[in-house]
Amino acid sequence: IALVNPQKLIISYNKIFEQYVQMVLGKSVVEGEPMINYIIPDFHAEFLKHFEIAFHGKEVKIEREIKYLELNIWWAITYLPIRNEFDEILGVAFVLQNIDDKKIAEEALVKSEERFKLVIEGSNEGWWDWDFTNNSLFYSPKWWHTLGYQNNELINIVNFWQKIVHSDDLENVQTIFNNVILDKNVSKYQIEYRAKHKDGFYIPMLSRGFVKRDENGIATRVTGSDMDLRERKQFENLLLENQRKLQIAQKIALVGNYEIDLVNLKWSGSQIIQTIFGIDFDSVNSFKSLLKLVHPDYLKKVIKCYHKAISFKTPFNCEYKIVQPDSGIEKWVSDFSDIDFDEFGKPVRIIGSIQDISNRKISEESLNQSELKYRSLMENMDLGILEVDNNEIIMKAYPKFCQMLGYTEDELLGKNAAEIFLPKFELDNFLNSINAREMGLSNAYEVQLYNKNKEIVNVIISGTPTYNESGEVIGSIGIHYNISGRKKIEQELKESNKTFETLFKVSPAPLIITEPNTGKIILANDAFLTLTKHNFQEIIDKSSADIIYNQEQRLEIFNKLSKNKSIKDLELIIFDSLKNPINCLLSAEVIDFKGSKVHLKSFIDITERIRSEQELTNSLNLVTDQNKRLLNFSYIVSHNLRSHTSNIKSIVGFLNGDLEHDERIELTNHLTNVSDMLDETLNNLNEVLSIQKNVNITVEKINLGFFIDKSLSILNEQIQQNNIQIISNFNHQLSVNFNAAYLESIIYNLISNAIKYSKKDNKQQSFIQISTKIINNKICLSIIDNGIGIDLIKNKDKLFGMYKTFHDNEDARGIGLFITKNQIEAMGGTIDVFSELGLGTTFKITFK
């Protein structure tokens, strides 16, 4: 350590600094001399630059390799501002620390990591290595074997891989590979292509590579593996089957799904996405607002990933940091996404998943500090690794393997693995593994092993050969995954499925199981077959559309199950085998059945309940309507009787006074007239009351033409006297459900009114036209005249009122239309009027 003042003069130093100067420069340190005198000349400019930065308050840390004669020594150099109690900078501390040991450890760690990557990434895949520094290219025997060739059979043919890659894929493979090599920010890639087998057919392959770069970012080596995708589904299913256990063991964070609409730049995601990003979708729902959550240091990288995926039409995996908007917490996420394109090749949608990998990143950063941490991570994985030689002698047993079978490593080293672990009935699997290893092939197989207590442990072994410097197989590394728990779960699942199928069959509730996407019926129980009058052969493999005709209801069911995974009491109509409708309540759940997601649907027949509810509603509406009419009637009674009783009371008051004989006779006559009017009013009100109080009116199917003809016959003399032409346009065959007495009264009143208010001037022929029509499946009766008409602008609101008249006709009582309207509405019908003064009137009756 040396302390330097603002003038860059040494004001103090320690003994170790003095020894450093003596060793490197061969001279002694003198206080007060310029510090630059003790700096290697090649680093003068750098010293001045970093001194100024530190003198202005910012600490500087760098690492430099410095050559002294024949030695290269690594130093960590720190420029540290020195402050007084008032936070004023007094100078700079120049600190040197030798880090040769650290650099040696880092280099050893890099080599060790490369070895472990080759082991893990190369398991059960054909791997290859391309060293750019000496232009050496190596393909493993597994790689050649996958394509049907002997080891290195084509290695001496120039650009032989161009003859293997399908011509339609070649340009894309070359472009992606070249871009990966040139892009200093990319350390790995993956691509799918078709490789030509020696026998002439093509194999779909997945190629994954890892790029090693020097300190300038120049690619020096690429190591990768190519996997035959025909077997990928088998491994994917195995991975999915054990995913939950692996996630718990490795404490992997939850994964959330999202979707970006590239047309309108909107995005949406699952609840887990909201938790990871610390947002709600009401405030963050556009692609632009999503990008604002990306840490500024990684925004360009994310955008570049999206552009590259769209340009090359390939899935991508991008790791970056996000910042939660409210808390400011930074998180690492891994973005796995794919692009959907329309038929014109235009990108329309991004579908992906985001995983919180903050914990993993912390682990990776710690892992880079030492090989010990890297080994610790390997050993803590739920995979048991065992190394053996060609004679099955155990060379290395990792902790997880020992834990899996109950041994310590000391108990296993030097022992024959086959003799310790292998039951006799697994001999065939063992021999196949030996044969594959001798051929230089990796393989994977399921086998049963003995643990220390001679208990069976079910494992999947993925083995790959190990080689010496001459390329000879000297043994193998086996990765063991314990599937005993999975085997137990499989057995329990079989028993559970059997129990479920039994309960499904005997359930009294009608049940079906359908395929989620197509709606195809997979299974139906007896209760459902009874409800729909189908037999089992008729219904199986049919679509839901064969029982649920309404497409909107089918879409609603699909959307609700996709979103909420369940439906409760959705009212809908299904149809039986005879096409008869059945009103049902549908409840449904998304369940696992025989390893697949299916829809379990339950139906409750509510046809009878709906019929009862409809009858109750009809009765309630009828009573409610009747009550309204009776209430209106009470208002009429109150008004009309009050006027008569008031007149009587007034006349009686005068009669009790001192009157002349003639006056008394006149008042008595007037009293008689008022009494007669009261009697007439009471008779009219009684007739209206008889209509309004009758809830259970007798209804029968009667011929409409009969009552029209009857009314015309009764009124024939008046029709002749008034010279009225009758135009009959009605259908004599029509029948209506109505009360006979009401119908006769209605038709009689309307025709008699048309006669009464016909024109008397003889300037034009008076007529009454009676016609019928069917409108919206309802019978409509119209009675049209060309009489004197009614001013509806003035009288529309009181047209059907009691004792309302609109002309000076001395026979008019103002009660007929009131009664007619009450009779029609009591039967559930309606009456409408269209009239114009001087032109005539039309009354239109619509029957229920």
Tab-separated table of C-alpha atoms in Angstrom, residues 235-609:
chain	number	residue	atom	x	y	z
A	235	PHE	CA	-37.789	-38.518	-22.794
A	236	GLU	CA	-40.217	-35.587	-22.708
A	237	ASN	CA	-42.945	-37.815	-21.264
A	238	LEU	CA	-40.514	-39.133	-18.686
A	239	LEU	CA	-39.527	-35.586	-17.793
A	240	LEU	CA	-43.152	-34.444	-17.455
A	241	GLU	CA	-44.007	-37.457	-15.334
A	242	ASN	CA	-41.322	-36.592	-12.801
A	243	GLN	CA	-41.362	-32.818	-13.150
A	244	ARG	CA	-43.092	-32.099	-9.848
A	245	LYS	CA	-40.615	-34.160	-7.840
A	246	LEU	CA	-37.621	-32.612	-9.617
A	247	GLN	CA	-38.978	-29.112	-9.075
A	248	ILE	CA	-39.409	-29.710	-5.343
A	249	ALA	CA	-35.979	-31.326	-4.981
A	250	GLN	CA	-34.198	-28.546	-6.852
A	251	LYS	CA	-36.441	-25.761	-5.496
A	252	ILE	CA	-37.255	-24.483	-8.969
A	253	ALA	CA	-39.485	-21.393	-9.062
A	254	LEU	CA	-42.997	-21.482	-10.525
A	255	VAL	CA	-43.371	-20.813	-14.256
A	256	GLY	CA	-45.979	-18.420	-15.637
A	257	ASN	CA	-47.393	-18.348	-19.176
A	258	TYR	CA	-47.977	-15.270	-21.305
A	259	GLU	CA	-49.167	-14.265	-24.778
A	260	ILE	CA	-48.393	-11.189	-26.896
A	261	ASP	CA	-50.715	-10.148	-29.720
A	262	LEU	CA	-48.325	-8.691	-32.301
A	263	VAL	CA	-51.202	-7.129	-34.261
A	264	ASN	CA	-52.364	-4.696	-31.574
A	265	LEU	CA	-49.304	-5.102	-29.270
A	266	LYS	CA	-51.385	-6.260	-26.296
A	267	TRP	CA	-50.154	-8.862	-23.843
A	268	SER	CA	-51.699	-11.003	-21.131
A	269	GLY	CA	-50.383	-13.581	-18.704
A	270	SER	CA	-51.160	-15.952	-15.859
A	271	GLN	CA	-51.389	-15.123	-12.163
A	272	ILE	CA	-47.813	-16.361	-11.637
A	273	ILE	CA	-46.584	-13.782	-14.189
A	274	GLN	CA	-48.255	-11.042	-12.135
A	275	THR	CA	-46.506	-12.325	-9.007
A	276	ILE	CA	-43.078	-12.503	-10.688
A	277	PHE	CA	-43.360	-8.990	-12.155
A	278	GLY	CA	-45.186	-7.504	-9.141
A	279	ILE	CA	-47.960	-6.045	-11.327
A	280	ASP	CA	-51.635	-6.296	-12.175
A	281	PHE	CA	-52.854	-6.446	-15.768
A	282	ASP	CA	-55.124	-3.401	-15.362
A	283	SER	CA	-52.043	-1.184	-15.304
A	284	VAL	CA	-49.657	-3.263	-17.440
A	285	ASN	CA	-51.390	-4.773	-20.465
A	286	SER	CA	-49.460	-3.602	-23.523
A	287	PHE	CA	-46.178	-4.805	-25.008
A	288	LYS	CA	-44.725	-1.326	-24.492
A	289	SER	CA	-45.601	-1.326	-20.783
A	290	LEU	CA	-44.126	-4.828	-20.481
A	291	LEU	CA	-40.774	-3.680	-21.887
A	292	LYS	CA	-40.661	-0.901	-19.262
A	293	LEU	CA	-40.312	-3.639	-16.628
A	294	VAL	CA	-37.096	-4.951	-18.210
A	295	HIS	CA	-33.916	-3.769	-16.478
A	296	PRO	CA	-32.321	-1.026	-18.654
A	297	ASP	CA	-29.079	-3.026	-18.912
A	298	TYR	CA	-30.952	-5.901	-20.606
A	299	LEU	CA	-33.538	-4.092	-22.737
A	300	LYS	CA	-31.509	-4.239	-25.966
A	301	LYS	CA	-30.800	-7.927	-25.403
A	302	VAL	CA	-34.509	-8.738	-24.958
A	303	ILE	CA	-35.557	-6.809	-28.062
A	304	LYS	CA	-32.756	-8.476	-30.018
A	305	CYS	CA	-33.979	-11.922	-28.875
A	306	TYR	CA	-37.494	-11.177	-30.087
A	307	HIS	CA	-36.258	-9.852	-33.440
A	308	LYS	CA	-33.974	-12.844	-33.944
A	309	ALA	CA	-36.786	-15.311	-33.158
A	310	ILE	CA	-39.084	-13.578	-35.641
A	311	SER	CA	-36.383	-13.345	-38.321
A	312	PHE	CA	-35.319	-17.009	-38.080
A	313	LYS	CA	-38.798	-18.319	-37.171
A	314	THR	CA	-37.365	-20.337	-34.308
A	315	PRO	CA	-38.174	-20.608	-30.591
A	316	PHE	CA	-35.872	-18.739	-28.268
A	317	ASN	CA	-34.740	-18.699	-24.659
A	318	CYS	CA	-33.582	-15.396	-23.225
A	319	GLU	CA	-32.417	-14.701	-19.664
A	320	TYR	CA	-32.603	-11.144	-18.334
A	321	LYS	CA	-33.385	-8.981	-15.328
A	322	ILE	CA	-36.697	-7.253	-14.555
A	323	VAL	CA	-37.527	-4.566	-11.981
A	324	GLN	CA	-40.806	-4.711	-10.046
A	325	PRO	CA	-42.384	-1.241	-10.458
A	326	ASP	CA	-43.657	-0.678	-6.899
A	327	SER	CA	-40.972	-2.345	-4.762
A	328	GLY	CA	-37.970	-1.810	-7.049
A	329	ILE	CA	-36.940	-5.440	-6.454
A	330	GLU	CA	-34.758	-6.876	-9.234
A	331	LYS	CA	-35.377	-10.428	-10.418
A	332	TRP	CA	-33.730	-12.726	-12.941
A	333	VAL	CA	-36.160	-14.411	-15.339
A	334	SER	CA	-35.839	-16.973	-18.101
A	335	ASP	CA	-38.105	-16.326	-21.080
A	336	PHE	CA	-39.043	-19.393	-23.168
A	337	SER	CA	-41.065	-18.306	-26.207
A	338	ASP	CA	-42.226	-19.288	-29.683
A	339	ILE	CA	-43.688	-17.261	-32.547
A	340	ASP	CA	-46.945	-17.953	-34.441
A	341	PHE	CA	-47.055	-16.878	-38.092
A	342	ASP	CA	-50.050	-16.488	-40.408
A	343	GLU	CA	-50.323	-18.094	-43.841
A	344	PHE	CA	-48.361	-15.176	-45.331
A	345	GLY	CA	-45.427	-15.684	-42.981
A	346	LYS	CA	-46.276	-12.585	-40.942
A	347	PRO	CA	-45.723	-12.913	-37.165
A	348	VAL	CA	-49.046	-12.557	-35.330
A	349	ARG	CA	-48.497	-13.903	-31.829
A	350	ILE	CA	-45.812	-14.759	-29.269
A	351	ILE	CA	-46.617	-17.550	-26.836
A	352	GLY	CA	-44.201	-18.202	-24.021
A	353	SER	CA	-43.473	-18.834	-20.392
A	354	ILE	CA	-41.398	-16.909	-17.886
A	355	GLN	CA	-39.626	-18.508	-14.939
A	356	ASP	CA	-38.219	-16.722	-11.923
A	357	ILE	CA	-34.597	-17.904	-11.948
A	358	SER	CA	-33.260	-15.443	-9.371
A	359	ASN	CA	-32.274	-18.256	-7.024
A	360	ARG	CA	-30.641	-20.151	-9.872
A	361	LYS	CA	-28.634	-17.088	-10.879
A	362	ILE	CA	-27.413	-16.645	-7.330
A	363	SER	CA	-26.339	-20.284	-7.371
A	364	GLU	CA	-24.595	-19.874	-10.715
A	365	GLU	CA	-22.698	-16.822	-9.530
A	366	SER	CA	-21.561	-18.703	-6.449
A	367	LEU	CA	-20.705	-21.682	-8.633
A	368	ASN	CA	-18.266	-19.595	-10.660
A	369	GLN	CA	-16.212	-18.832	-7.546
A	370	SER	CA	-14.747	-22.303	-7.183
A	371	GLU	CA	-14.800	-25.856	-8.508
A	372	LEU	CA	-15.945	-27.010	-5.092
A	373	LYS	CA	-19.235	-25.145	-5.441
A	374	TYR	CA	-19.729	-26.554	-8.913
A	375	ARG	CA	-19.190	-30.112	-7.666
A	376	SER	CA	-21.496	-29.425	-4.744
A	377	LEU	CA	-24.300	-28.458	-7.114
A	378	MET	CA	-23.767	-31.625	-9.157
A	379	GLU	CA	-23.797	-33.766	-6.059
A	380	ASN	CA	-26.974	-32.140	-4.736
A	381	MET	CA	-28.919	-32.881	-7.900
A	382	ASP	CA	-31.375	-35.776	-7.598
A	383	LEU	CA	-29.185	-37.833	-9.936
A	384	GLY	CA	-26.760	-40.524	-8.869
A	385	ILE	CA	-23.521	-40.569	-10.891
A	386	LEU	CA	-21.243	-43.609	-10.992
A	387	GLU	CA	-17.952	-44.052	-12.877
A	388	VAL	CA	-16.712	-47.582	-13.729
A	389	ASP	CA	-13.931	-49.037	-15.891
A	390	ASN	CA	-14.350	-51.656	-18.643
A	391	ASN	CA	-14.446	-54.437	-16.015
A	392	GLU	CA	-17.262	-52.710	-14.084
A	393	ILE	CA	-14.869	-51.792	-11.270
A	394	ILE	CA	-16.163	-48.697	-9.477
A	395	MET	CA	-13.778	-45.742	-9.903
A	396	LYS	CA	-15.942	-42.944	-8.462
A	397	ALA	CA	-19.314	-42.883	-6.675
A	398	TYR	CA	-20.947	-39.491	-6.159
A	399	PRO	CA	-22.852	-38.721	-2.929
A	400	LYS	CA	-26.340	-38.889	-4.477
A	401	PHE	CA	-25.632	-42.334	-5.874
A	402	CYS	CA	-24.375	-43.540	-2.505
A	403	GLN	CA	-27.412	-42.059	-0.790
A	404	MET	CA	-29.747	-43.666	-3.341
A	405	LEU	CA	-28.454	-47.218	-2.612
A	406	GLY	CA	-27.420	-46.797	1.033
A	407	TYR	CA	-23.631	-47.119	0.688
A	408	THR	CA	-20.654	-44.910	1.432
A	409	GLU	CA	-18.147	-44.254	-1.329
A	410	ASP	CA	-15.416	-46.128	0.583
A	411	GLU	CA	-17.638	-49.234	0.623
A	412	LEU	CA	-17.934	-49.140	-3.180
A	413	LEU	CA	-14.545	-48.085	-4.549
A	414	GLY	CA	-12.720	-50.992	-6.207
A	415	LYS	CA	-15.805	-53.273	-6.131
A	416	ASN	CA	-17.546	-54.817	-9.164
A	417	ALA	CA	-20.753	-52.822	-9.762
A	418	ALA	CA	-22.580	-55.692	-11.477
A	419	GLU	CA	-21.899	-58.092	-8.605
A	420	ILE	CA	-23.023	-55.618	-5.944
A	421	PHE	CA	-26.117	-54.059	-7.526
A	422	LEU	CA	-27.423	-56.303	-10.314
A	423	PRO	CA	-30.108	-58.992	-9.740
A	424	LYS	CA	-29.818	-62.040	-12.012
A	425	PHE	CA	-33.062	-61.240	-13.851
A	426	GLU	CA	-31.500	-57.961	-15.077
A	427	LEU	CA	-28.597	-59.717	-16.831
A	428	ASP	CA	-29.885	-58.981	-20.355
A	429	ASN	CA	-30.027	-55.228	-19.709
A	430	PHE	CA	-26.495	-55.341	-18.327
A	431	LEU	CA	-25.101	-57.218	-21.361
A	432	ASN	CA	-26.758	-54.732	-23.742
A	433	SER	CA	-25.161	-51.858	-21.815
A	434	ILE	CA	-21.708	-53.510	-22.061
A	435	ASN	CA	-22.131	-54.071	-25.805
A	436	ALA	CA	-23.177	-50.454	-26.380
A	437	ARG	CA	-20.212	-49.158	-24.393
A	438	GLU	CA	-17.751	-51.295	-26.342
A	439	MET	CA	-19.185	-49.796	-29.550
A	440	GLY	CA	-18.697	-46.290	-28.138
A	441	LEU	CA	-22.449	-45.669	-27.847
A	442	SER	CA	-24.422	-43.908	-25.162
A	443	ASN	CA	-27.663	-45.557	-24.096
A	444	ALA	CA	-30.482	-45.255	-21.609
A	445	TYR	CA	-32.533	-48.037	-20.081
A	446	GLU	CA	-34.714	-48.869	-17.104
A	447	VAL	CA	-33.358	-51.428	-14.628
A	448	GLN	CA	-33.858	-52.751	-11.091
A	449	LEU	CA	-30.907	-52.610	-8.668
A	450	TYR	CA	-30.268	-53.951	-5.165
A	451	ASN	CA	-29.570	-51.418	-2.428
A	452	LYS	CA	-27.409	-52.222	0.579
A	453	ASN	CA	-30.345	-53.989	2.268
A	454	LYS	CA	-30.991	-56.098	-0.861
A	455	GLU	CA	-34.192	-54.189	-1.538
A	456	ILE	CA	-35.214	-53.439	-5.134
A	457	VAL	CA	-34.705	-49.855	-6.361
A	458	ASN	CA	-36.131	-48.943	-9.795
A	459	VAL	CA	-33.822	-46.598	-11.738
A	460	ILE	CA	-33.315	-45.197	-15.214
A	461	ILE	CA	-29.643	-45.264	-16.236
A	462	SER	CA	-28.216	-42.985	-18.922
A	463	GLY	CA	-24.704	-44.195	-19.706
A	464	THR	CA	-21.981	-42.758	-21.886
A	465	PRO	CA	-18.487	-44.168	-22.599
A	466	THR	CA	-15.301	-42.520	-21.328
A	467	TYR	CA	-12.143	-42.452	-23.435
A	468	ASN	CA	-8.393	-42.223	-22.946
A	469	GLU	CA	-6.134	-39.900	-24.919
A	470	SER	CA	-5.951	-42.452	-27.743
A	471	GLY	CA	-9.712	-42.462	-28.170
A	472	GLU	CA	-10.124	-45.935	-26.653
A	473	VAL	CA	-13.102	-46.738	-24.438
A	474	ILE	CA	-11.848	-47.170	-20.865
A	475	GLY	CA	-15.142	-47.256	-19.005
A	476	SER	CA	-18.377	-45.371	-18.644
A	477	ILE	CA	-20.217	-42.777	-16.601
A	478	GLY	CA	-23.767	-43.697	-15.615
A	479	ILE	CA	-26.367	-41.167	-14.496
A	480	HIS	CA	-28.976	-42.920	-12.315
A	481	TYR	CA	-32.433	-41.507	-11.671
A	482	ASN	CA	-34.523	-43.146	-8.952
A	483	ILE	CA	-38.025	-43.876	-10.311
A	484	SER	CA	-39.239	-46.068	-7.449
A	485	GLY	CA	-41.590	-43.303	-6.368
A	486	ARG	CA	-42.874	-42.951	-9.913
A	487	LYS	CA	-43.470	-46.704	-10.139
A	488	LYS	CA	-45.491	-46.580	-6.951
A	489	ILE	CA	-47.490	-43.618	-8.246
A	490	GLU	CA	-48.131	-45.442	-11.531
A	491	GLN	CA	-49.551	-48.425	-9.658
A	492	GLU	CA	-51.671	-46.176	-7.446
A	493	LEU	CA	-52.867	-44.334	-10.555
A	494	LYS	CA	-53.937	-47.588	-12.209
A	495	GLU	CA	-55.922	-48.546	-9.115
A	496	SER	CA	-57.371	-45.031	-8.882
A	497	ASN	CA	-58.459	-45.109	-12.549
A	498	LYS	CA	-60.145	-48.467	-11.993
A	499	THR	CA	-62.041	-47.120	-8.967
A	500	PHE	CA	-63.001	-43.979	-10.865
A	501	GLU	CA	-64.354	-45.965	-13.818
A	502	THR	CA	-66.477	-48.091	-11.478
A	503	LEU	CA	-67.935	-45.051	-9.680
A	504	PHE	CA	-68.438	-43.313	-13.039
A	505	LYS	CA	-70.433	-46.225	-14.422
A	506	VAL	CA	-72.764	-46.714	-11.426
A	507	SER	CA	-73.299	-43.002	-10.678
A	508	PRO	CA	-77.009	-42.047	-10.700
A	509	ALA	CA	-76.058	-38.683	-12.222
A	510	PRO	CA	-75.783	-38.633	-16.053
A	511	LEU	CA	-72.037	-38.320	-16.805
A	512	ILE	CA	-69.830	-38.148	-19.898
A	513	ILE	CA	-66.094	-37.651	-20.478
A	514	THR	CA	-65.077	-35.618	-23.548
A	515	GLU	CA	-61.834	-34.760	-25.314
A	516	PRO	CA	-61.055	-31.048	-24.609
A	517	ASN	CA	-60.293	-29.772	-28.121
A	518	THR	CA	-62.652	-31.782	-30.341
A	519	GLY	CA	-65.469	-32.363	-27.850
A	520	LYS	CA	-65.475	-36.085	-28.807
A	521	ILE	CA	-67.298	-38.253	-26.249
A	522	ILE	CA	-64.825	-40.762	-24.761
A	523	LEU	CA	-67.053	-42.371	-22.142
A	524	ALA	CA	-70.721	-42.216	-21.044
A	525	ASN	CA	-72.391	-43.854	-18.048
A	526	ASP	CA	-75.720	-45.703	-17.928
A	527	ALA	CA	-77.571	-42.740	-16.401
A	528	PHE	CA	-76.601	-40.549	-19.358
A	529	LEU	CA	-77.611	-43.231	-21.889
A	530	THR	CA	-81.019	-43.523	-20.153
A	531	LEU	CA	-81.500	-39.733	-20.167
A	532	THR	CA	-80.667	-39.334	-23.875
A	533	LYS	CA	-82.168	-42.648	-25.070
A	534	HIS	CA	-78.854	-43.627	-26.714
A	535	ASN	CA	-77.012	-46.897	-26.573
A	536	PHE	CA	-73.289	-47.064	-25.830
A	537	GLN	CA	-72.205	-47.752	-29.429
A	538	GLU	CA	-74.240	-44.794	-30.722
A	539	ILE	CA	-72.783	-42.188	-28.384
A	540	ILE	CA	-69.066	-43.099	-28.146
A	541	ASP	CA	-66.806	-41.087	-30.470
A	542	LYS	CA	-69.647	-38.708	-31.309
A	543	SER	CA	-69.052	-34.961	-30.939
A	544	SER	CA	-70.681	-32.847	-28.237
A	545	ALA	CA	-72.369	-31.061	-31.144
A	546	ASP	CA	-74.554	-34.177	-31.576
A	547	ILE	CA	-76.236	-33.529	-28.216
A	548	ILE	CA	-75.680	-29.756	-27.743
A	549	TYR	CA	-76.897	-28.131	-30.955
A	550	ASN	CA	-76.287	-24.528	-29.883
A	551	GLN	CA	-72.809	-23.542	-31.078
A	552	GLU	CA	-72.642	-20.512	-28.744
A	553	GLN	CA	-73.294	-22.749	-25.726
A	554	ARG	CA	-70.592	-25.184	-26.843
A	555	LEU	CA	-68.126	-22.299	-27.232
A	556	GLU	CA	-69.114	-20.913	-23.811
A	557	ILE	CA	-68.464	-24.329	-22.202
A	558	PHE	CA	-65.058	-24.619	-23.898
A	559	ASN	CA	-63.988	-21.085	-22.915
A	560	LYS	CA	-65.057	-21.465	-19.276
A	561	LEU	CA	-63.259	-24.796	-18.891
A	562	SER	CA	-60.143	-23.392	-20.576
A	563	LYS	CA	-60.107	-20.384	-18.265
A	564	ASN	CA	-61.549	-21.577	-14.937
A	565	LYS	CA	-61.112	-25.381	-15.255
A	566	SER	CA	-64.666	-25.857	-13.971
A	567	ILE	CA	-68.329	-24.971	-14.593
A	568	LYS	CA	-71.115	-24.969	-11.999
A	569	ASP	CA	-74.837	-25.243	-12.887
A	570	LEU	CA	-74.822	-23.837	-16.434
A	571	GLU	CA	-78.354	-24.002	-17.872
A	572	LEU	CA	-78.534	-25.397	-21.403
A	573	ILE	CA	-80.544	-27.628	-23.737
A	574	ILE	CA	-79.392	-31.044	-24.939
A	575	PHE	CA	-81.177	-33.377	-27.350
A	576	ASP	CA	-81.903	-37.077	-27.044
A	577	SER	CA	-81.655	-39.660	-29.830
A	578	LEU	CA	-85.172	-38.685	-31.036
A	579	LYS	CA	-84.153	-35.000	-31.294
A	580	ASN	CA	-86.309	-34.101	-28.281
A	581	PRO	CA	-84.970	-31.179	-26.195
A	582	ILE	CA	-84.002	-31.721	-22.550
A	583	ASN	CA	-83.459	-28.767	-20.253
A	584	CYS	CA	-80.388	-29.457	-18.103
A	585	LEU	CA	-77.982	-27.973	-15.599
A	586	LEU	CA	-74.380	-28.697	-16.628
A	587	SER	CA	-71.477	-28.949	-14.179
A	588	ALA	CA	-67.996	-29.786	-15.508
A	589	GLU	CA	-64.386	-30.161	-14.384
A	590	VAL	CA	-61.004	-30.580	-16.091
A	591	ILE	CA	-59.538	-33.848	-14.748
A	592	ASP	CA	-56.630	-36.240	-15.405
A	593	PHE	CA	-57.812	-39.500	-16.940
A	594	LYS	CA	-55.405	-42.173	-18.114
A	595	GLY	CA	-52.564	-39.686	-18.426
A	596	SER	CA	-54.505	-37.023	-20.343
A	597	LYS	CA	-56.502	-33.907	-19.531
A	598	VAL	CA	-60.233	-34.495	-20.212
A	599	HIS	CA	-63.564	-32.810	-19.439
A	600	LEU	CA	-65.896	-34.574	-16.965
A	601	LYS	CA	-69.470	-33.322	-17.502
A	602	SER	CA	-72.523	-33.939	-15.298
A	603	PHE	CA	-76.138	-33.248	-16.347
A	604	ILE	CA	-79.244	-32.664	-14.180
A	605	ASP	CA	-82.613	-32.885	-15.997
A	606	ILE	CA	-84.604	-29.759	-15.042
A	607	THR	CA	-87.341	-30.052	-17.699
A	608	GLU	CA	-90.073	-30.667	-15.128
A	609	ARG	CA	-88.799	-27.891	-12.885
